[in-house]
PDB file of N, CA and C in Angstrom:
ATOM      1  N   UNK A  13     -52.281   9.653   3.577  1.00 46.00           N
ATOM      2  CA  UNK A  13     -51.245   8.919   3.748  1.00 46.00           C
ATOM      3  C   UNK A  13     -50.016   9.976   4.019  1.00 46.00           C
ATOM      4  N   UNK A  14     -49.649   9.618   4.955  1.00 53.00           N
ATOM      5  CA  UNK A  14     -48.389  10.298   5.305  1.00 53.00           C
ATOM      6  C   UNK A  14     -47.143   9.698   4.587  1.00 53.00           C
ATOM      7  N   UNK A  15     -46.282  10.603   3.797  1.00 68.00           N
ATOM      8  CA  UNK A  15     -45.297  10.505   2.838  1.00 68.00           C
ATOM      9  C   UNK A  15     -44.012  10.574   3.841  1.00 68.00           C
ATOM     10  N   UNK A  16     -43.695  11.224   4.957  1.00 81.00           N
ATOM     11  CA  UNK A  16     -42.547  11.439   5.742  1.00 81.00           C
ATOM     12  C   UNK A  16     -41.843  10.249   5.872  1.00 81.00           C
ATOM     13  N   UNK A  17     -40.367  10.512   5.230  1.00 81.00           N
ATOM     14  CA  UNK A  17     -39.450   9.398   5.491  1.00 81.00           C
ATOM     15  C   UNK A  17     -38.720   9.505   6.948  1.00 81.00           C
ATOM     16  N   UNK A  18     -38.655   8.136   7.579  1.00 86.00           N
ATOM     17  CA  UNK A  18     -38.040   8.176   8.945  1.00 86.00           C
ATOM     18  C   UNK A  18     -36.306   8.169   8.634  1.00 86.00           C
ATOM     19  N   UNK A  19     -35.469   8.916   9.508  1.00 89.00           N
ATOM     20  CA  UNK A  19     -34.347   8.919   9.581  1.00 89.00           C
ATOM     21  C   UNK A  19     -33.646   7.690   9.066  1.00 89.00           C
ATOM     22  N   UNK A  20     -34.344   6.603   9.774  1.00 89.00           N
ATOM     23  CA  UNK A  20     -33.466   5.365   9.396  1.00 89.00           C
ATOM     24  C   UNK A  20     -33.978   4.943   8.039  1.00 89.00           C
ATOM     25  N   UNK A  21     -35.134   5.008   7.805  1.00 93.00           N
ATOM     26  CA  UNK A  21     -35.433   4.748   6.045  1.00 93.00           C
ATOM     27  C   UNK A  21     -34.636   5.679   5.334  1.00 93.00           C
ATOM     28  N   UNK A  22     -34.275   6.782   5.472  1.00 93.00           N
ATOM     29  CA  UNK A  22     -33.316   7.643   4.909  1.00 93.00           C
ATOM     30  C   UNK A  22     -32.002   6.609   4.539  1.00 93.00           C
ATOM     31  N   UNK A  23     -31.465   6.596   5.881  1.00 92.00           N
ATOM     32  CA  UNK A  23     -30.230   5.795   5.832  1.00 92.00           C
ATOM     33  C   UNK A  23     -30.091   4.561   5.250  1.00 92.00           C
ATOM     34  N   UNK A  24     -31.234   3.958   5.371  1.00 94.00           N
ATOM     35  CA  UNK A  24     -31.381   2.485   4.614  1.00 94.00           C
ATOM     36  C   UNK A  24     -31.373   2.811   3.101  1.00 94.00           C
ATOM     37  N   UNK A  25     -32.135   3.877   2.523  1.00 94.00           N
ATOM     38  CA  UNK A  25     -32.193   3.822   1.386  1.00 94.00           C
ATOM     39  C   UNK A  25     -30.928   4.601   0.789  1.00 94.00           C
ATOM     40  N   UNK A  26     -29.836   5.080   1.317  1.00 93.00           N
ATOM     41  CA  UNK A  26     -28.517   5.690   1.022  1.00 93.00           C
ATOM     42  C   UNK A  26     -27.787   4.237   1.133  1.00 93.00           C
ATOM     43  N   UNK A  27     -27.880   3.664   2.175  1.00 92.00           N
ATOM     44  CA  UNK A  27     -27.067   2.579   2.119  1.00 92.00           C
ATOM     45  C   UNK A  27     -27.103   1.133   1.124  1.00 92.00           C
ATOM     46  N   UNK A  28     -28.618   0.937   0.989  1.00 95.00           N
ATOM     47  CA  UNK A  28     -28.966   0.082   0.362  1.00 95.00           C
ATOM     48  C   UNK A  28     -29.570   0.361  -0.876  1.00 95.00           C
ATOM     49  N   UNK A  29     -28.465   1.032  -1.492  1.00 93.00           N
ATOM     50  CA  UNK A  29     -29.149   1.609  -2.911  1.00 93.00           C
ATOM     51  C   UNK A  29     -29.582   0.597  -3.938  1.00 93.00           C
ATOM     52  N   UNK A  30     -30.540   1.013  -4.711  1.00 94.00           N
ATOM     53  CA  UNK A  30     -31.555  -0.005  -5.605  1.00 94.00           C
ATOM     54  C   UNK A  30     -32.351  -1.060  -4.798  1.00 94.00           C
ATOM     55  N   UNK A  31     -32.293  -1.091  -3.820  1.00 95.00           N
ATOM     56  CA  UNK A  31     -33.138  -2.098  -3.038  1.00 95.00           C
ATOM     57  C   UNK A  31     -34.644  -1.726  -3.116  1.00 95.00           C
ATOM     58  N   UNK A  32     -35.680  -2.588  -3.282  1.00 95.00           N
ATOM     59  CA  UNK A  32     -36.998  -2.056  -3.399  1.00 95.00           C
ATOM     60  C   UNK A  32     -37.223  -1.387  -2.452  1.00 95.00           C
ATOM     61  N   UNK A  33     -38.078  -0.365  -2.378  1.00 94.00           N
ATOM     62  CA  UNK A  33     -38.630   0.848  -1.383  1.00 94.00           C
ATOM     63  C   UNK A  33     -39.540   0.072  -0.202  1.00 94.00           C
ATOM     64  N   UNK A  34     -40.187  -0.969  -0.339  1.00 94.00           N
ATOM     65  CA  UNK A  34     -41.060  -1.617   0.506  1.00 94.00           C
ATOM     66  C   UNK A  34     -40.172  -2.386   1.269  1.00 94.00           C
ATOM     67  N   UNK A  35     -39.128  -3.109   0.870  1.00 95.00           N
ATOM     68  CA  UNK A  35     -38.380  -3.818   1.522  1.00 95.00           C
ATOM     69  C   UNK A  35     -37.425  -3.083   2.616  1.00 95.00           C
ATOM     70  N   UNK A  36     -37.150  -1.620   1.996  1.00 95.00           N
ATOM     71  CA  UNK A  36     -36.289  -0.629   2.738  1.00 95.00           C
ATOM     72  C   UNK A  36     -37.104  -0.332   3.836  1.00 95.00           C
ATOM     73  N   UNK A  37     -38.286   0.234   3.818  1.00 94.00           N
ATOM     74  CA  UNK A  37     -39.312   0.322   4.841  1.00 94.00           C
ATOM     75  C   UNK A  37     -39.380  -0.451   5.852  1.00 94.00           C
ATOM     76  N   UNK A  38     -39.586  -1.880   5.534  1.00 93.00           N
ATOM     77  CA  UNK A  38     -39.716  -3.021   6.412  1.00 93.00           C
ATOM     78  C   UNK A  38     -38.438  -3.208   7.086  1.00 93.00           C
ATOM     79  N   UNK A  39     -37.168  -3.157   6.527  1.00 94.00           N
ATOM     80  CA  UNK A  39     -36.011  -3.246   7.212  1.00 94.00           C
ATOM     81  C   UNK A  39     -35.594  -2.436   7.993  1.00 94.00           C
ATOM     82  N   UNK A  40     -36.425  -0.670   7.869  1.00 93.00           N
ATOM     83  CA  UNK A  40     -35.971   0.340   8.613  1.00 93.00           C
ATOM     84  C   UNK A  40     -36.808   0.166  10.013  1.00 93.00           C
ATOM     85  N   UNK A  41     -38.297  -0.677   9.475  1.00 89.00           N
ATOM     86  CA  UNK A  41     -38.986  -0.881  10.757  1.00 89.00           C
ATOM     87  C   UNK A  41     -38.418  -1.874  11.531  1.00 89.00           C
ATOM     88  N   UNK A  42     -37.619  -2.652  11.503  1.00 87.00           N
ATOM     89  CA  UNK A  42     -36.991  -3.819  12.108  1.00 87.00           C
ATOM     90  C   UNK A  42     -36.090  -2.800  12.866  1.00 87.00           C
ATOM     91  N   UNK A  43     -35.131  -2.306  12.387  1.00 87.00           N
ATOM     92  CA  UNK A  43     -34.333  -1.357  13.109  1.00 87.00           C
ATOM     93  C   UNK A  43     -34.972  -0.708  14.099  1.00 87.00           C
ATOM     94  N   UNK A  44     -36.037   0.096  13.773  1.00 82.00           N
ATOM     95  CA  UNK A  44     -36.756   0.821  15.083  1.00 82.00           C
ATOM     96  C   UNK A  44     -37.421   0.392  15.966  1.00 82.00           C
ATOM     97  N   UNK A  45     -37.998  -0.836  15.570  1.00 73.00           N
ATOM     98  CA  UNK A  45     -38.397  -1.838  16.792  1.00 73.00           C
ATOM     99  C   UNK A  45     -37.444  -2.346  17.526  1.00 73.00           C
ATOM    100  N   UNK A  46     -36.320  -2.178  17.211  1.00 62.00           N
ATOM    101  CA  UNK A  46     -34.981  -2.924  18.100  1.00 62.00           C
ATOM    102  C   UNK A  46     -33.939  -1.993  18.667  1.00 62.00           C
ATOM    103  N   UNK A  47     -34.733  -0.627  18.866  1.00 59.00           N
ATOM    104  CA  UNK A  47     -34.008   0.411  19.258  1.00 59.00           C
ATOM    105  C   UNK A  47     -33.373   0.301  20.820  1.00 59.00           C
ATOM    106  N   UNK A  48     -33.667  -0.750  21.447  1.00 63.00           N
ATOM    107  CA  UNK A  48     -33.285  -0.737  22.844  1.00 63.00           C
ATOM    108  C   UNK A  48     -32.160  -2.165  22.807  1.00 63.00           C
ATOM    109  N   UNK A  49     -31.794  -2.614  21.642  1.00 52.00           N
ATOM    110  CA  UNK A  49     -31.044  -3.563  21.402  1.00 52.00           C
ATOM    111  C   UNK A  49     -29.456  -3.503  22.051  1.00 52.00           C
ATOM    112  N   UNK A  50     -29.334  -4.367  23.023  1.00 61.00           N
ATOM    113  CA  UNK A  50     -27.664  -4.085  23.432  1.00 61.00           C
ATOM    114  C   UNK A  50     -27.174  -5.434  23.794  1.00 61.00           C
ATOM    115  N   UNK A  51     -27.908  -6.487  23.490  1.00 75.00           N
ATOM    116  CA  UNK A  51     -27.578  -7.873  23.551  1.00 75.00           C
ATOM    117  C   UNK A  51     -26.972  -8.059  22.181  1.00 75.00           C
ATOM    118  N   UNK A  52     -25.689  -8.826  22.486  1.00 80.00           N
ATOM    119  CA  UNK A  52     -24.871  -9.231  21.281  1.00 80.00           C
ATOM    120  C   UNK A  52     -25.755 -10.390  20.371  1.00 80.00           C
ATOM    121  N   UNK A  53     -26.361 -11.116  20.981  1.00 83.00           N
ATOM    122  CA  UNK A  53     -27.140 -12.329  20.332  1.00 83.00           C
ATOM    123  C   UNK A  53     -28.231 -11.713  19.503  1.00 83.00           C
ATOM    124  N   UNK A  54     -29.021 -10.709  20.107  1.00 82.00           N
ATOM    125  CA  UNK A  54     -29.980  -9.832  19.504  1.00 82.00           C
ATOM    126  C   UNK A  54     -29.577  -9.370  18.061  1.00 82.00           C
ATOM    127  N   UNK A  55     -28.455  -8.627  18.386  1.00 84.00           N
ATOM    128  CA  UNK A  55     -27.865  -7.841  17.235  1.00 84.00           C
ATOM    129  C   UNK A  55     -27.480  -8.985  15.995  1.00 84.00           C
ATOM    130  N   UNK A  56     -26.883 -10.041  16.346  1.00 88.00           N
ATOM    131  CA  UNK A  56     -26.655 -11.073  15.649  1.00 88.00           C
ATOM    132  C   UNK A  56     -27.917 -11.495  14.848  1.00 88.00           C
ATOM    133  N   UNK A  57     -29.194 -11.752  15.586  1.00 89.00           N
ATOM    134  CA  UNK A  57     -30.357 -12.181  15.073  1.00 89.00           C
ATOM    135  C   UNK A  57     -30.970 -11.335  14.094  1.00 89.00           C
ATOM    136  N   UNK A  58     -30.449  -9.821  14.360  1.00 90.00           N
ATOM    137  CA  UNK A  58     -31.200  -8.978  13.309  1.00 90.00           C
ATOM    138  C   UNK A  58     -30.330  -9.070  12.191  1.00 90.00           C
ATOM    139  N   UNK A  59     -29.101  -9.066  12.336  1.00 92.00           N
ATOM    140  CA  UNK A  59     -28.177  -9.252  11.436  1.00 92.00           C
ATOM    141  C   UNK A  59     -28.857 -10.244  10.250  1.00 92.00           C
ATOM    142  N   UNK A  60     -28.997 -11.367  10.974  1.00 94.00           N
ATOM    143  CA  UNK A  60     -29.346 -12.459   9.924  1.00 94.00           C
ATOM    144  C   UNK A  60     -30.763 -12.528   9.419  1.00 94.00           C
ATOM    145  N   UNK A  61     -31.642 -11.817  10.047  1.00 94.00           N
ATOM    146  CA  UNK A  61     -32.934 -11.482   9.698  1.00 94.00           C
ATOM    147  C   UNK A  61     -32.812 -10.777   8.223  1.00 94.00           C
ATOM    148  N   UNK A  62     -32.007  -9.489   8.572  1.00 95.00           N
ATOM    149  CA  UNK A  62     -31.890  -8.491   7.463  1.00 95.00           C
ATOM    150  C   UNK A  62     -31.445  -9.084   6.263  1.00 95.00           C
ATOM    151  N   UNK A  63     -30.257  -9.946   6.621  1.00 96.00           N
ATOM    152  CA  UNK A  63     -29.264 -10.893   5.647  1.00 96.00           C
ATOM    153  C   UNK A  63     -30.506 -11.566   4.617  1.00 96.00           C
ATOM    154  N   UNK A  64     -31.229 -12.225   5.444  1.00 95.00           N
ATOM    155  CA  UNK A  64     -32.106 -13.120   4.637  1.00 95.00           C
ATOM    156  C   UNK A  64     -33.003 -12.292   3.851  1.00 95.00           C
ATOM    157  N   UNK A  65     -33.520 -11.181   4.211  1.00 95.00           N
ATOM    158  CA  UNK A  65     -34.383 -10.107   3.279  1.00 95.00           C
ATOM    159  C   UNK A  65     -33.715  -9.872   1.959  1.00 95.00           C
ATOM    160  N   UNK A  66     -32.218  -9.426   2.091  1.00 96.00           N
ATOM    161  CA  UNK A  66     -31.246  -9.137   1.204  1.00 96.00           C
ATOM    162  C   UNK A  66     -31.043 -10.372   0.155  1.00 96.00           C
ATOM    163  N   UNK A  67     -30.847 -11.485   0.926  1.00 95.00           N
ATOM    164  CA  UNK A  67     -30.751 -12.652  -0.249  1.00 95.00           C
ATOM    165  C   UNK A  67     -31.696 -12.822  -0.697  1.00 95.00           C
ATOM    166  N   UNK A  68     -33.039 -13.001  -0.120  1.00 94.00           N
ATOM    167  CA  UNK A  68     -34.265 -13.242  -1.065  1.00 94.00           C
ATOM    168  C   UNK A  68     -34.516 -12.320  -2.093  1.00 94.00           C
ATOM    169  N   UNK A  69     -34.177 -11.064  -1.990  1.00 95.00           N
ATOM    170  CA  UNK A  69     -34.446 -10.001  -3.036  1.00 95.00           C
ATOM    171  C   UNK A  69     -33.166 -10.094  -3.848  1.00 95.00           C
ATOM    172  N   UNK A  70     -32.493 -11.076  -3.647  1.00 95.00           N
ATOM    173  CA  UNK A  70     -31.283 -11.150  -4.843  1.00 95.00           C
ATOM    174  C   UNK A  70     -30.578  -9.720  -4.836  1.00 95.00           C
ATOM    175  N   UNK A  71     -30.148  -9.182  -3.663  1.00 95.00           N
ATOM    176  CA  UNK A  71     -29.487  -7.870  -3.655  1.00 95.00           C
ATOM    177  C   UNK A  71     -27.975  -8.030  -3.860  1.00 95.00           C
ATOM    178  N   UNK A  72     -27.685  -9.364  -2.908  1.00 94.00           N
ATOM    179  CA  UNK A  72     -26.512  -9.753  -2.995  1.00 94.00           C
ATOM    180  C   UNK A  72     -26.189 -10.945  -3.741  1.00 94.00           C
ATOM    181  N   UNK A  73     -24.919 -11.552  -3.874  1.00 92.00           N
ATOM    182  CA  UNK A  73     -24.440 -12.372  -4.762  1.00 92.00           C
ATOM    183  C   UNK A  73     -24.536 -13.772  -3.731  1.00 92.00           C
ATOM    184  N   UNK A  74     -24.478 -13.947  -2.530  1.00 95.00           N
ATOM    185  CA  UNK A  74     -24.328 -14.713  -1.680  1.00 95.00           C
ATOM    186  C   UNK A  74     -24.892 -14.525  -0.377  1.00 95.00           C
ATOM    187  N   UNK A  75     -24.844 -15.509   0.361  1.00 94.00           N
ATOM    188  CA  UNK A  75     -25.730 -15.444   1.791  1.00 94.00           C
ATOM    189  C   UNK A  75     -24.357 -14.721   2.636  1.00 94.00           C
ATOM    190  N   UNK A  76     -23.118 -15.183   2.316  1.00 95.00           N
ATOM    191  CA  UNK A  76     -22.033 -14.387   3.154  1.00 95.00           C
ATOM    192  C   UNK A  76     -22.023 -12.904   2.717  1.00 95.00           C
ATOM    193  N   UNK A  77     -22.178 -12.644   1.464  1.00 96.00           N
ATOM    194  CA  UNK A  77     -22.211 -11.067   1.309  1.00 96.00           C
ATOM    195  C   UNK A  77     -23.357 -10.404   1.836  1.00 96.00           C
ATOM    196  N   UNK A  78     -24.563 -11.230   1.650  1.00 96.00           N
ATOM    197  CA  UNK A  78     -25.764 -10.445   2.319  1.00 96.00           C
ATOM    198  C   UNK A  78     -25.774 -10.045   3.903  1.00 96.00           C
ATOM    199  N   UNK A  79     -24.903 -11.018   4.594  1.00 95.00           N
ATOM    200  CA  UNK A  79     -24.817 -10.884   6.104  1.00 95.00           C
ATOM    201  C   UNK A  79     -23.720  -9.898   6.098  1.00 95.00           C
ATOM    202  N   UNK A  80     -22.559  -9.656   5.422  1.00 94.00           N
ATOM    203  CA  UNK A  80     -21.912  -8.558   5.622  1.00 94.00           C
ATOM    204  C   UNK A  80     -22.388  -7.109   5.220  1.00 94.00           C
ATOM    205  N   UNK A  81     -23.359  -7.063   4.414  1.00 95.00           N
ATOM    206  CA  UNK A  81     -24.039  -5.837   4.387  1.00 95.00           C
ATOM    207  C   UNK A  81     -24.804  -5.577   5.319  1.00 95.00           C
ATOM    208  N   UNK A  82     -25.611  -6.596   5.924  1.00 94.00           N
ATOM    209  CA  UNK A  82     -26.540  -6.405   6.715  1.00 94.00           C
ATOM    210  C   UNK A  82     -25.778  -5.938   8.264  1.00 94.00           C
ATOM    211  N   UNK A  83     -24.633  -6.530   8.441  1.00 92.00           N
ATOM    212  CA  UNK A  83     -23.772  -6.092   9.524  1.00 92.00           C
ATOM    213  C   UNK A  83     -23.142  -4.808   9.617  1.00 92.00           C
ATOM    214  N   UNK A  84     -22.806  -4.437   8.076  1.00 92.00           N
ATOM    215  CA  UNK A  84     -22.456  -2.983   7.599  1.00 92.00           C
ATOM    216  C   UNK A  84     -23.394  -2.051   8.068  1.00 92.00           C
ATOM    217  N   UNK A  85     -24.734  -2.300   7.688  1.00 93.00           N
ATOM    218  CA  UNK A  85     -26.114  -1.775   7.942  1.00 93.00           C
ATOM    219  C   UNK A  85     -25.944  -1.238   9.304  1.00 93.00           C
ATOM    220  N   UNK A  86     -26.153  -2.301  10.202  1.00 91.00           N
ATOM    221  CA  UNK A  86     -26.137  -2.281  11.759  1.00 91.00           C
ATOM    222  C   UNK A  86     -25.043  -1.475  12.444  1.00 91.00           C
ATOM    223  N   UNK A  87     -23.923  -1.634  11.841  1.00 90.00           N
ATOM    224  CA  UNK A  87     -22.720  -0.611  12.192  1.00 90.00           C
ATOM    225  C   UNK A  87     -23.163   0.607  12.119  1.00 90.00           C
ATOM    226  N   UNK A  88     -23.674   1.092  10.723  1.00 89.00           N
ATOM    227  CA  UNK A  88     -23.863   2.519  10.494  1.00 89.00           C
ATOM    228  C   UNK A  88     -25.088   3.051  11.258  1.00 89.00           C
ATOM    229  N   UNK A  89     -25.832   2.199  11.795  1.00 86.00           N
ATOM    230  CA  UNK A  89     -27.048   2.722  12.660  1.00 86.00           C
ATOM    231  C   UNK A  89     -26.629   2.973  14.083  1.00 86.00           C
ATOM    232  N   UNK A  90     -25.535   2.084  14.399  1.00 82.00           N
ATOM    233  CA  UNK A  90     -24.856   2.202  15.846  1.00 82.00           C
ATOM    234  C   UNK A  90     -25.264   0.862  16.460  1.00 82.00           C
ATOM    235  N   UNK A  91     -25.633  -0.153  16.118  1.00 78.00           N
ATOM    236  CA  UNK A  91     -25.799  -1.521  16.989  1.00 78.00           C
ATOM    237  C   UNK A  91     -24.778  -2.257  16.791  1.00 78.00           C
ATOM    238  N   UNK A  92     -23.657  -2.107  15.885  1.00 65.00           N
ATOM    239  CA  UNK A  92     -22.749  -2.686  15.684  1.00 65.00           C
ATOM    240  C   UNK A  92     -21.764  -2.933  17.028  1.00 65.00           C
ATOM    241  N   UNK A  93     -21.244  -1.608  17.444  1.00 53.00           N
ATOM    242  CA  UNK A  93     -20.382  -1.770  18.525  1.00 53.00           C
ATOM    243  C   UNK A  93     -20.741  -2.325  19.649  1.00 53.00           C
ATOM    244  N   UNK A  94     -22.317  -2.497  20.119  1.00 49.00           N
ATOM    245  CA  UNK A  94     -22.870  -3.137  21.162  1.00 49.00           C
ATOM    246  C   UNK A  94     -22.408  -4.842  21.171  1.00 49.00           C
ATOM    247  N   UNK A  95     -22.383  -5.462  19.464  1.00 50.00           N
ATOM    248  CA  UNK A  95     -22.297  -6.521  19.494  1.00 50.00           C
ATOM    249  C   UNK A  95     -20.977  -6.809  18.877  1.00 50.00           C
ATOM    250  N   UNK A  96     -19.945  -6.108  19.016  1.00 53.00           N
ATOM    251  CA  UNK A  96     -18.614  -6.398  18.404  1.00 53.00           C
ATOM    252  C   UNK A  96     -18.631  -6.516  16.892  1.00 53.00           C
ATOM    253  N   UNK A  97     -19.653  -6.078  16.169  1.00 59.00           N
ATOM    254  CA  UNK A  97     -19.691  -6.092  14.764  1.00 59.00           C
ATOM    255  C   UNK A  97     -18.540  -5.100  14.269  1.00 59.00           C
ATOM    256  N   UNK A  98     -18.249  -5.474  13.559  1.00 55.00           N
ATOM    257  CA  UNK A  98     -16.760  -4.753  12.952  1.00 55.00           C
ATOM    258  C   UNK A  98     -17.063  -4.406  11.225  1.00 55.00           C
ATOM    259  N   UNK A  99     -16.943  -3.388  10.903  1.00 46.00           N
ATOM    260  CA  UNK A  99     -17.325  -2.968   9.491  1.00 46.00           C
ATOM    261  C   UNK A  99     -16.219  -2.954   8.487  1.00 46.00           C
ATOM    262  N   UNK A 100     -14.837  -3.148   9.051  1.00 44.00           N
ATOM    263  CA  UNK A 100     -13.800  -3.107   8.228  1.00 44.00           C
ATOM    264  C   UNK A 100     -14.104  -3.548   6.841  1.00 44.00           C
ATOM    265  N   UNK A 101     -14.590  -4.977   6.988  1.00 42.00           N
ATOM    266  CA  UNK A 101     -14.697  -5.485   5.682  1.00 42.00           C
ATOM    267  C   UNK A 101     -16.057  -5.671   5.245  1.00 42.00           C
ATOM    268  N   UNK A 102     -17.232  -4.918   5.635  1.00 41.00           N
ATOM    269  CA  UNK A 102     -18.437  -4.595   5.479  1.00 41.00           C
ATOM    270  C   UNK A 102     -18.515  -3.871   3.855  1.00 41.00           C
ATOM    271  N   UNK A 103     -19.212  -4.522   2.996  1.00 42.00           N
ATOM    272  CA  UNK A 103     -19.282  -3.907   1.620  1.00 42.00           C
ATOM    273  C   UNK A 103     -21.108  -4.037   1.208  1.00 42.00           C
ATOM    274  N   UNK A 104     -20.976  -3.656  -0.007  1.00 39.00           N
ATOM    275  CA  UNK A 104     -22.114  -3.879  -0.394  1.00 39.00           C
ATOM    276  C   UNK A 104     -22.212  -4.441  -2.115  1.00 39.00           C
ATOM    277  N   UNK A 105     -23.133  -5.054  -2.832  1.00 39.00           N
ATOM    278  CA  UNK A 105     -23.010  -5.444  -4.191  1.00 39.00           C
ATOM    279  C   UNK A 105     -22.579  -4.010  -4.814  1.00 39.00           C
ATOM    280  N   UNK A 106     -22.189  -4.340  -6.099  1.00 39.00           N
ATOM    281  CA  UNK A 106     -21.908  -3.319  -7.100  1.00 39.00           C
ATOM    282  C   UNK A 106     -22.684  -2.140  -7.021  1.00 39.00           C
ATOM    283  N   UNK A 107     -24.170  -2.551  -7.002  1.00 38.00           N
ATOM    284  CA  UNK A 107     -25.195  -1.325  -7.050  1.00 38.00           C
ATOM    285  C   UNK A 107     -25.414  -0.729  -5.947  1.00 38.00           C
ATOM    286  N   UNK A 108     -24.502  -1.289  -4.648  1.00 40.00           N
ATOM    287  CA  UNK A 108     -24.680  -0.006  -3.629  1.00 40.00           C
ATOM    288  C   UNK A 108     -23.391   0.575  -3.295  1.00 40.00           C
ATOM    289  N   UNK A 109     -23.584   1.313  -2.265  1.00 38.00           N
ATOM    290  CA  UNK A 109     -22.222   2.060  -1.649  1.00 38.00           C
ATOM    291  C   UNK A 109     -21.559   1.396  -0.930  1.00 38.00           C
ATOM    292  N   UNK A 110     -20.149   1.653  -0.972  1.00 41.00           N
ATOM    293  CA  UNK A 110     -19.063   1.117   0.088  1.00 41.00           C
ATOM    294  C   UNK A 110     -19.511   1.355   1.629  1.00 41.00           C
ATOM    295  N   UNK A 111     -19.625   0.579   2.360  1.00 41.00           N
ATOM    296  CA  UNK A 111     -20.115   0.635   3.766  1.00 41.00           C
ATOM    297  C   UNK A 111     -18.794   1.076   4.755  1.00 41.00           C
ATOM    298  N   UNK A 112     -17.472   1.247   4.157  1.00 37.00           N
ATOM    299  CA  UNK A 112     -16.354   1.563   5.177  1.00 37.00           C
ATOM    300  C   UNK A 112     -16.657   2.841   5.642  1.00 37.00           C
ATOM    301  N   UNK A 113     -16.175   2.903   7.067  1.00 34.00           N
ATOM    302  CA  UNK A 113     -16.426   4.160   7.785  1.00 34.00           C
ATOM    303  C   UNK A 113     -15.361   4.963   7.544  1.00 34.00           C
ATOM    304  N   UNK A 114     -15.630   6.345   7.427  1.00 30.00           N
ATOM    305  CA  UNK A 114     -14.581   7.092   6.956  1.00 30.00           C
ATOM    306  C   UNK A 114     -13.629   7.534   8.262  1.00 30.00           C
TER     307      UNK A 114
END
């Protein structure tokens, strides 16, 4: 079995501190599968998908917060600029890091 962690998985682990490792791997896979995303609607759909996983894992306190965390992740990965996503208000729950861009 290959224990190598992809760069996307490492970034997700860093940003989504405390989230189940299997879920991080799955989210990183979603991000990797969508490497050609340039369409605003597709990026918004991806944010909604990731948000749903975060909400079902009770990583965030609300659906609004999980969507903001998902959007912040997409901005960090580089999808946000194509979709007009803005990370100035993106954050994560107390267990995770602040996603504000320096």
